[in-house]
Structures are given as structure tokens and as C-alpha cells.
mmCIF file of C-alpha atoms in Angstrom:
data_model
loop_
_atom_site.group_PDB
_atom_site.id
_atom_site.type_symbol
_atom_site.label_atom_id
_atom_site.label_comp_id
_atom_site.label_asym_id
_atom_site.label_seq_id
_atom_site.Cartn_x
_atom_site.Cartn_y
_atom_site.Cartn_z
ATOM 1 C CA MET D 59 -38.183 41.527 93.378
ATOM 2 C CA ARG D 60 -37.275 41.165 89.738
ATOM 3 C CA PHE D 61 -38.599 44.677 89.126
ATOM 4 C CA PHE D 62 -36.337 46.244 91.762
ATOM 5 C CA ARG D 63 -33.299 44.215 90.701
ATOM 6 C CA GLY D 64 -33.648 45.388 87.144
ATOM 7 C CA LEU D 65 -34.080 48.959 88.310
ATOM 8 C CA ILE D 66 -30.829 48.824 90.341
ATOM 9 C CA GLU D 67 -28.878 47.255 87.495
ATOM 10 C CA ARG D 68 -30.206 49.941 85.136
ATOM 11 C CA PHE D 69 -29.095 52.927 87.268
ATOM 12 C CA SER D 70 -25.968 51.518 89.057
ATOM 13 C CA MET D 71 -23.626 51.715 86.089
ATOM 14 C CA PRO D 72 -24.233 55.437 85.250
ATOM 15 C CA ALA D 73 -23.927 56.364 88.945
ATOM 16 C CA LEU D 74 -20.613 54.518 89.270
ATOM 17 C CA VAL D 75 -19.224 56.296 86.201
ATOM 18 C CA CYS D 76 -20.202 59.712 87.605
ATOM 19 C CA LEU D 77 -18.572 58.922 90.983
ATOM 20 C CA VAL D 78 -15.265 57.912 89.394
ATOM 21 C CA CYS D 79 -15.151 61.053 87.276
ATOM 22 C CA GLY D 80 -15.775 63.244 90.308
ATOM 23 C CA VAL D 81 -12.939 61.640 92.304
ATOM 24 C CA VAL D 82 -10.435 61.967 89.465
ATOM 25 C CA THR D 83 -11.195 65.569 88.653
ATOM 26 C CA GLY D 84 -11.670 66.698 92.276
ATOM 27 C CA CYS D 85 -12.461 70.402 92.631
ATOM 28 C CA SER D 86 -10.437 71.470 89.641
ATOM 29 C CA VAL D 87 -13.532 72.618 87.917
ATOM 30 C CA PHE D 88 -13.635 75.650 90.258
ATOM 31 C CA ARG D 89 -9.959 76.804 89.552
ATOM 32 C CA GLU D 90 -8.720 78.299 86.355
ATOM 33 C CA ASP D 91 -4.986 77.296 86.703
ATOM 34 C CA GLY D 92 -5.530 73.946 88.411
ATOM 35 C CA ARG D 93 -3.040 74.694 91.372
ATOM 36 C CA HIS D 94 -3.471 75.341 95.066
ATOM 37 C CA VAL D 95 -3.137 79.004 96.083
ATOM 38 C CA ASN D 96 -0.971 79.425 99.304
ATOM 39 C CA LEU D 97 -0.438 83.058 100.335
ATOM 40 C CA ILE D 98 2.267 82.314 102.989
ATOM 41 C CA ALA D 99 4.393 80.229 100.638
ATOM 42 C CA GLY D 100 4.046 82.876 97.981
ATOM 43 C CA HIS D 101 5.351 85.581 100.364
ATOM 44 C CA TYR D 102 8.553 83.678 101.232
ATOM 45 C CA LEU D 103 9.017 82.662 97.619
ATOM 46 C CA ALA D 104 9.004 86.334 96.612
ATOM 47 C CA LEU D 105 11.603 87.153 99.282
ATOM 48 C CA ALA D 106 13.862 84.344 98.065
ATOM 49 C CA GLU D 107 13.631 85.567 94.499
ATOM 50 C CA GLU D 108 14.612 89.102 95.592
ATOM 51 C CA ALA D 109 17.635 87.794 97.546
ATOM 52 C CA VAL D 110 18.873 85.796 94.580
ATOM 53 C CA ALA D 111 18.325 88.649 92.162
ATOM 54 C CA ALA D 112 20.182 91.263 94.315
ATOM 55 C CA PRO D 113 22.730 89.644 96.749
ATOM 56 C CA PRO D 114 23.801 91.835 99.746
ATOM 57 C CA VAL D 115 27.085 93.723 99.516
ATOM 58 C CA ILE D 116 29.428 93.109 102.500
ATOM 59 C CA GLU D 117 32.073 95.778 103.019
ATOM 60 C CA VAL D 118 35.386 94.517 104.413
ATOM 61 C CA ALA D 119 37.837 97.086 105.744
ATOM 62 C CA ALA D 120 41.285 96.918 104.269
ATOM 63 C CA PRO D 121 44.025 95.821 106.715
ATOM 64 C CA ALA D 122 46.383 98.431 108.072
ATOM 65 C CA GLY D 123 49.649 98.899 106.258
ATOM 66 C CA ALA D 124 51.635 97.906 109.332
ATOM 67 C CA LEU D 125 50.094 94.434 109.260
ATOM 68 C CA GLY D 126 51.565 93.669 105.874
ATOM 69 C CA LYS D 127 49.949 91.674 103.136
ATOM 70 C CA ALA D 128 46.905 89.619 104.084
ATOM 71 C CA ARG D 129 47.593 85.900 104.300
ATOM 72 C CA LYS D 130 45.604 83.395 102.292
ATOM 73 C CA LEU D 131 44.921 79.735 102.899
ATOM 74 C CA GLU D 132 46.934 78.651 99.892
ATOM 75 C CA GLU D 133 50.014 80.537 101.139
ATOM 76 C CA LEU D 134 51.693 77.924 103.311
ATOM 77 C CA LYS D 135 55.165 79.451 103.337
ATOM 78 C CA PRO D 136 56.565 80.267 106.810
ATOM 79 C CA GLN D 137 56.505 83.877 107.885
ATOM 80 C CA ASP D 138 59.144 85.784 109.821
ATOM 81 C CA LEU D 139 59.843 84.013 113.118
ATOM 82 C CA GLN D 140 60.919 85.706 116.342
ATOM 83 C CA PRO D 141 63.581 83.782 118.269
ATOM 84 C CA ILE D 142 62.761 83.468 121.962
ATOM 85 C CA ALA D 143 64.577 81.753 124.794
ATOM 86 C CA LEU D 144 63.032 79.181 127.120
ATOM 87 C CA PHE D 145 63.417 81.530 130.074
ATOM 88 C CA ASP D 146 61.423 84.194 128.221
ATOM 89 C CA VAL D 147 58.702 81.653 127.437
ATOM 90 C CA LEU D 148 58.417 80.759 131.123
ATOM 91 C CA ALA D 149 58.385 84.441 132.075
ATOM 92 C CA ILE D 150 55.549 85.173 129.644
ATOM 93 C CA ALA D 151 53.583 82.145 130.865
ATOM 94 C CA LEU D 152 53.994 83.124 134.517
ATOM 95 C CA ARG D 153 53.147 86.747 133.793
ATOM 96 C CA HIS D 154 49.750 85.651 132.484
ATOM 97 C CA SER D 155 49.158 82.843 135.002
ATOM 98 C CA ASP D 156 49.218 83.844 138.663
ATOM 99 C CA VAL D 157 48.209 80.361 139.879
ATOM 100 C CA ILE D 158 50.259 77.341 138.795
ATOM 101 C CA ARG D 159 47.928 74.563 137.639
ATOM 102 C CA ASN D 160 48.903 70.957 137.039
ATOM 103 C CA ASN D 161 48.079 69.147 133.820
ATOM 104 C CA ALA D 162 44.693 67.314 133.699
ATOM 105 C CA GLN D 163 43.802 68.463 137.213
ATOM 106 C CA PHE D 164 41.109 71.036 136.439
ATOM 107 C CA LEU D 165 38.193 68.585 136.231
ATOM 108 C CA SER D 166 39.611 66.188 138.809
ATOM 109 C CA PRO D 167 37.592 65.726 142.048
ATOM 110 C CA GLY D 168 40.820 66.157 144.031
ATOM 111 C CA ASN D 169 41.695 69.504 142.463
ATOM 112 C CA GLN D 170 43.492 71.580 145.098
ATOM 113 C CA ILE D 171 42.064 74.810 143.709
ATOM 114 C CA LEU D 172 38.656 73.636 144.965
ATOM 115 C CA THR D 173 39.597 71.537 148.003
ATOM 116 C CA ALA D 174 42.579 73.447 149.458
ATOM 117 C CA PRO D 175 43.174 76.737 147.596
ATOM 118 C CA GLN D 176 45.632 77.953 150.239
ATOM 119 C CA ALA D 177 47.999 75.103 149.305
ATOM 120 C CA VAL D 178 48.019 75.826 145.567
ATOM 121 C CA PRO D 179 51.377 77.292 144.452
ATOM 122 C CA SER D 180 51.256 80.742 142.917
ATOM 123 C CA VAL D 181 53.628 83.483 141.846
ATOM 124 C CA PHE D 182 52.937 85.279 145.139
ATOM 125 C CA ASP D 183 54.334 82.500 147.369
ATOM 126 C CA PRO D 184 57.971 83.750 147.466
ATOM 127 C CA ALA D 185 56.856 87.290 148.338
ATOM 128 C CA ILE D 186 54.412 86.047 151.002
ATOM 129 C CA ALA D 187 57.093 83.889 152.616
ATOM 130 C CA ASP D 188 59.659 86.699 152.470
ATOM 131 C CA ASP D 189 57.263 89.120 154.221
ATOM 132 C CA SER D 190 55.915 86.637 156.779
ATOM 133 C CA VAL D 191 55.948 87.599 160.465
ATOM 134 C CA ASN D 192 54.676 84.285 161.867
ATOM 135 C CA ASN D 193 56.741 82.538 164.501
ATOM 136 C CA GLY D 194 58.999 79.909 162.985
ATOM 137 C CA VAL D 195 58.628 81.121 159.385
ATOM 138 C CA ARG D 196 59.747 84.723 159.626
ATOM 139 C CA GLY D 197 60.871 86.423 156.439
ATOM 140 C CA THR D 198 63.895 88.591 155.827
ATOM 141 C CA ALA D 199 61.890 91.784 156.378
ATOM 142 C CA ALA D 200 60.825 90.636 159.854
ATOM 143 C CA ALA D 201 64.363 89.489 160.715
ATOM 144 C CA THR D 202 65.832 92.800 159.587
ATOM 145 C CA SER D 203 63.281 94.726 161.653
ATOM 146 C CA ASP D 204 64.961 93.413 164.831
ATOM 147 C CA PHE D 205 67.682 95.983 164.203
ATOM 148 C CA ASP D 206 65.348 98.925 163.623
ATOM 149 C CA PRO D 207 65.355 101.659 166.286
ATOM 150 C CA ARG D 208 62.540 101.274 168.818
ATOM 151 C CA PHE D 209 60.941 104.295 170.478
ATOM 152 C CA SER D 210 58.638 103.949 173.483
ATOM 153 C CA THR D 211 57.003 106.549 175.701
ATOM 154 C CA SER D 212 54.631 106.577 178.665
ATOM 155 C CA LEU D 213 52.780 109.203 180.708
ATOM 156 C CA ILE D 214 51.191 108.507 184.114
ATOM 157 C CA TRP D 215 49.039 111.047 185.989
ATOM 158 C CA SER D 216 47.915 110.506 189.584
ATOM 159 C CA LYS D 217 45.801 112.356 192.161
ATOM 160 C CA ASP D 218 45.476 111.455 195.863
ATOM 161 C CA GLU D 219 43.332 112.917 198.661
ATOM 162 C CA LEU D 220 43.963 111.583 202.180
ATOM 163 C CA VAL D 221 42.627 112.763 205.558
ATOM 164 C CA GLN D 222 45.535 113.361 207.978
ATOM 165 C CA ASN D 223 45.618 111.759 211.414
ATOM 166 C CA ASN D 224 49.097 112.690 212.655
ATOM 167 C CA LEU D 225 50.457 116.213 213.007
ATOM 168 C CA PHE D 226 54.111 115.169 212.762
ATOM 169 C CA LEU D 227 53.701 113.027 209.619
ATOM 170 C CA SER D 228 51.302 115.274 207.720
ATOM 171 C CA GLY D 229 53.878 117.902 206.786
ATOM 172 C CA GLY D 230 52.312 120.658 208.849
ATOM 173 C CA LEU D 231 48.637 119.859 208.294
ATOM 174 C CA ALA D 232 46.456 119.650 211.389
ATOM 175 C CA PRO D 233 44.764 116.349 212.068
ATOM 176 C CA GLY D 234 41.474 116.163 210.225
ATOM 177 C CA ASN D 235 42.643 118.165 207.206
ATOM 178 C CA VAL D 236 42.876 116.600 203.750
ATOM 179 C CA LEU D 237 46.249 116.193 202.063
ATOM 180 C CA VAL D 238 45.815 116.706 198.297
ATOM 181 C CA GLU D 239 48.634 115.400 196.095
ATOM 182 C CA ASP D 240 48.973 115.509 192.298
ATOM 183 C CA GLY D 241 51.715 113.653 190.450
ATOM 184 C CA ALA D 242 52.840 112.893 186.906
ATOM 185 C CA GLN D 243 55.574 110.738 185.401
ATOM 186 C CA PHE D 244 56.724 111.039 181.783
ATOM 187 C CA ARG D 245 59.229 108.555 180.356
ATOM 188 C CA SER D 246 60.597 108.115 176.828
ATOM 189 C CA ARG D 247 63.194 105.638 175.581
ATOM 190 C CA LEU D 248 65.007 105.024 172.288
ATOM 191 C CA ASP D 249 66.678 101.599 171.820
ATOM 192 C CA GLN D 250 68.955 100.333 169.085
ATOM 193 C CA SER D 251 70.048 96.683 168.841
ATOM 194 C CA LEU D 252 73.532 95.890 167.577
ATOM 195 C CA LEU D 253 74.696 92.975 165.456
ATOM 196 C CA THR D 254 77.201 92.087 168.184
ATOM 197 C CA GLY D 255 74.315 91.298 170.543
ATOM 198 C CA GLY D 256 74.521 94.558 172.473
ATOM 199 C CA ASN D 257 72.029 97.359 172.901
ATOM 200 C CA VAL D 258 72.313 101.152 173.024
ATOM 201 C CA ALA D 259 69.549 103.231 174.623
ATOM 202 C CA LEU D 260 68.761 106.880 175.317
ATOM 203 C CA VAL D 261 66.370 107.478 178.257
ATOM 204 C CA GLN D 262 64.601 110.660 179.376
ATOM 205 C CA GLU D 263 62.393 111.005 182.504
ATOM 206 C CA TRP D 264 60.288 113.835 183.962
ATOM 207 C CA ASN D 265 58.571 113.757 187.388
ATOM 208 C CA TYR D 266 56.016 116.244 188.695
ATOM 209 C CA ALA D 267 54.668 116.477 192.277
ATOM 210 C CA SER D 268 52.280 118.957 193.914
ATOM 211 C CA ASN D 269 50.558 119.002 197.359
ATOM 212 C CA ASN D 270 49.088 121.410 199.890
ATOM 213 C CA GLN D 271 51.571 120.920 202.736
ATOM 214 C CA PRO D 272 52.236 124.329 204.388
ATOM 215 C CA ASN D 273 55.900 123.697 205.219
ATOM 216 C CA ARG D 274 56.946 123.559 201.514
ATOM 217 C CA LEU D 275 58.494 126.545 199.747
ATOM 218 C CA PHE D 276 56.708 125.751 196.467
ATOM 219 C CA THR D 277 53.498 123.771 196.175
ATOM 220 C CA SER D 278 54.730 122.014 193.021
ATOM 221 C CA ALA D 279 58.131 120.689 191.952
ATOM 222 C CA TYR D 280 59.642 119.216 188.786
ATOM 223 C CA SER D 281 62.589 116.876 188.362
ATOM 224 C CA GLY D 282 64.034 115.394 185.177
ATOM 225 C CA SER D 283 66.879 113.251 183.976
ATOM 226 C CA LEU D 284 68.520 112.279 180.708
ATOM 227 C CA GLY D 285 70.682 109.179 180.468
ATOM 228 C CA ALA D 286 72.353 106.807 178.045
ATOM 229 C CA GLU D 287 72.765 103.033 178.343
ATOM 230 C CA PHE D 288 75.013 100.486 176.684
ATOM 231 C CA ARG D 289 74.670 96.769 177.307
ATOM 232 C CA GLN D 290 76.815 94.042 175.777
ATOM 233 C CA PRO D 291 76.632 90.331 176.693
ATOM 234 C CA LEU D 292 80.020 88.722 177.187
ATOM 235 C CA LEU D 293 79.153 85.017 177.014
ATOM 236 C CA ALA D 294 75.656 83.803 176.069
ATOM 237 C CA GLY D 295 74.187 85.747 173.152
ATOM 238 C CA ALA D 296 77.388 87.577 172.285
ATOM 239 C CA GLY D 297 78.946 87.803 168.846
ATOM 240 C CA ARG D 298 77.883 88.401 165.275
ATOM 241 C CA ASP D 299 77.461 84.702 164.473
ATOM 242 C CA PHE D 300 74.921 84.074 167.217
ATOM 243 C CA THR D 301 72.981 87.261 166.485
ATOM 244 C CA SER D 302 72.868 86.546 162.740
ATOM 245 C CA VAL D 303 71.444 83.064 163.288
ATOM 246 C CA ALA D 304 69.163 83.526 166.324
ATOM 247 C CA GLY D 305 68.595 87.281 166.359
ATOM 248 C CA PRO D 306 69.297 89.735 169.206
ATOM 249 C CA LEU D 307 68.519 88.655 172.763
ATOM 250 C CA ASP D 308 66.771 91.908 173.685
ATOM 251 C CA ARG D 309 64.050 91.426 171.078
ATOM 252 C CA GLY D 310 60.763 92.061 172.827
ATOM 253 C CA ASN D 311 57.371 90.364 172.473
ATOM 254 C CA LYS D 312 58.757 86.965 171.550
ATOM 255 C CA GLY D 313 55.839 85.082 173.025
ATOM 256 C CA PRO D 314 55.940 81.730 174.826
ATOM 257 C CA TYR D 315 56.117 79.681 171.598
ATOM 258 C CA ALA D 316 58.368 81.938 169.541
ATOM 259 C CA VAL D 317 61.356 80.482 167.734
ATOM 260 C CA ASP D 318 64.469 82.611 167.493
ATOM 261 C CA GLN D 319 65.208 83.329 163.852
ATOM 262 C CA GLY D 320 67.862 85.691 162.597
ATOM 263 C CA LEU D 321 68.857 86.893 159.179
ATOM 264 C CA VAL D 322 70.645 83.669 158.231
ATOM 265 C CA ILE D 323 67.630 81.419 158.894
ATOM 266 C CA ALA D 324 65.282 83.892 157.194
ATOM 267 C CA ARG D 325 67.437 83.909 154.058
ATOM 268 C CA ILE D 326 67.594 80.109 154.054
ATOM 269 C CA ASN D 327 63.792 79.972 154.255
ATOM 270 C CA ARG D 328 63.535 82.399 151.352
ATOM 271 C CA LYS D 329 65.859 80.223 149.267
ATOM 272 C CA ILE D 330 63.800 77.129 150.110
ATOM 273 C CA ASN D 331 60.600 78.864 148.985
ATOM 274 C CA GLU D 332 62.237 79.954 145.744
ATOM 275 C CA LEU D 333 63.392 76.386 145.030
ATOM 276 C CA ASP D 334 59.910 75.034 145.799
ATOM 277 C CA PHE D 335 58.445 77.547 143.377
ATOM 278 C CA GLU D 336 60.947 76.591 140.660
ATOM 279 C CA ARG D 337 60.109 72.927 141.198
ATOM 280 C CA GLU D 338 56.407 73.609 140.667
ATOM 281 C CA VAL D 339 57.202 75.502 137.493
#
């Protein structure tokens, strides 16, 4: 045991010295410059050196002469101002904003643009109301159309074949023969309503008849007429005041739930829509 202990003490000190020297020096004995060689870092380092040595040249186009001298941050003096009226400001804002939005309503859960877009005011509301043809909210265009001339026409063609049973009532045909009749009716009418509540009309009618009765001189015959009508109520519905407020009485296609609206009511509705639009603005 003493022999081995002496042997360990004899060789332990030199071995410890060699180990410490190897840790301190590392692998530097295999490199000439004593630094790590990193190819990737060297590549980017070379690019950075080139950028610093030769910075890129950025070409900036000169401003047009009409724009005047370019402004700088240190120039805080006011430039030429253009006076503008409040009405012009509103006109410019409305020209670039078809839909009128309320402040702080865009992100609101109750935003009408998302929940009820048909109720959101817009610049088109006065024109839509003025051109409306719905019952009860007619516009001025619909109220004025009551006094436009109305033209109607109709054409009816008929054909009849009937076996005769009576010699005296068949027009000369023997019993058992077939009476063949062709007929046509053409009718055209032009009406014009008056502001006094009256109506003027021009009517034209044509009738055509043809059959095979032997006692007739001609197998076919034509008859026509041309007439004019004038109607004017004397009590109910007469006068310019009534017609202006309720419209003419002879207006057709009113419907069971229609509300009489003349020019006066239509213009009042247009004014109400314009005031509602101005209030939203």
C-alpha cells in the first residue's frame, strides 16, 4: 500500500499541471491567428463594409414650378389661405359623403348602417321622396302625372258558328244550316284631366260585322263614330282648391287603400323631407 501511495503522489502533480495547461490554452495550438473562423459572419461583414464605403444615391424629382417652393419643417409661417363659407364646407362634405353618419356610431352595436340601412339618412332621400309613387307618400312627379293626357285603346275580335233551327229567325238560312258570323270592335280614347276637376275626352269607335245570311246585300259591313266628351262636376270634387289638394276625381287605378294626394300635399311632403335632411346634416 505504501508503494502505490508513493507512486500516485509522484505522478499526480505533473499530470495535474498538464491538465491545467491544456484547459487554458484550448485548441489554440492548431490556429495561427488565435480566432474562430466564421464564413457566414464574414460574408455579412463584407456587405456592411461595402454599404458604408459607398452609400446608395437616391434621386428625388424636383417639384413642379406650379407648386411653388418646397416647404420645410422649420418654416412655420402660415401660407396663403383660401376663404370659404360654411355653406361651401357643408356642400363639399356632402358631395364626398353620400350617407350621413353620426359621430361615434361606426363601431356601436346599434349602428343603423348594419341593423337598418334603409333608415339611414342619405343625400338621395329628398329625390327618392319626390319621385315616390307609393300610396300616401306620393311625390310631386306622381301628383303632376294626374294631369298628363291618357291614351287607351282596345281591339276585340269574335267568331261565331251556330246551327239554325228556325227559318224566320235565321235571316234566310234553311233549318240545319250553319250561321257563320265574324265581328270586330276597335275603340280608342284620349282623356285630359283639368285643374277645375273636369275632364275632356276624344273617343273613336269602329265596328265590323260579317255573316253568311243570304238576304243581306253585302256579307260584311263597317260602322264608325268619332265623338268628344266634356265632364265637369258642379258640387263634390269641383274647383281648383279641391283638385290641388286631393287630385282629380277621375284618376284611375286608385286602389282600395289609396289616399288622395294632390300637388299641395305632395309639395308639403317634399318640404318635410328637405327639413328632415337639413336636421340630419
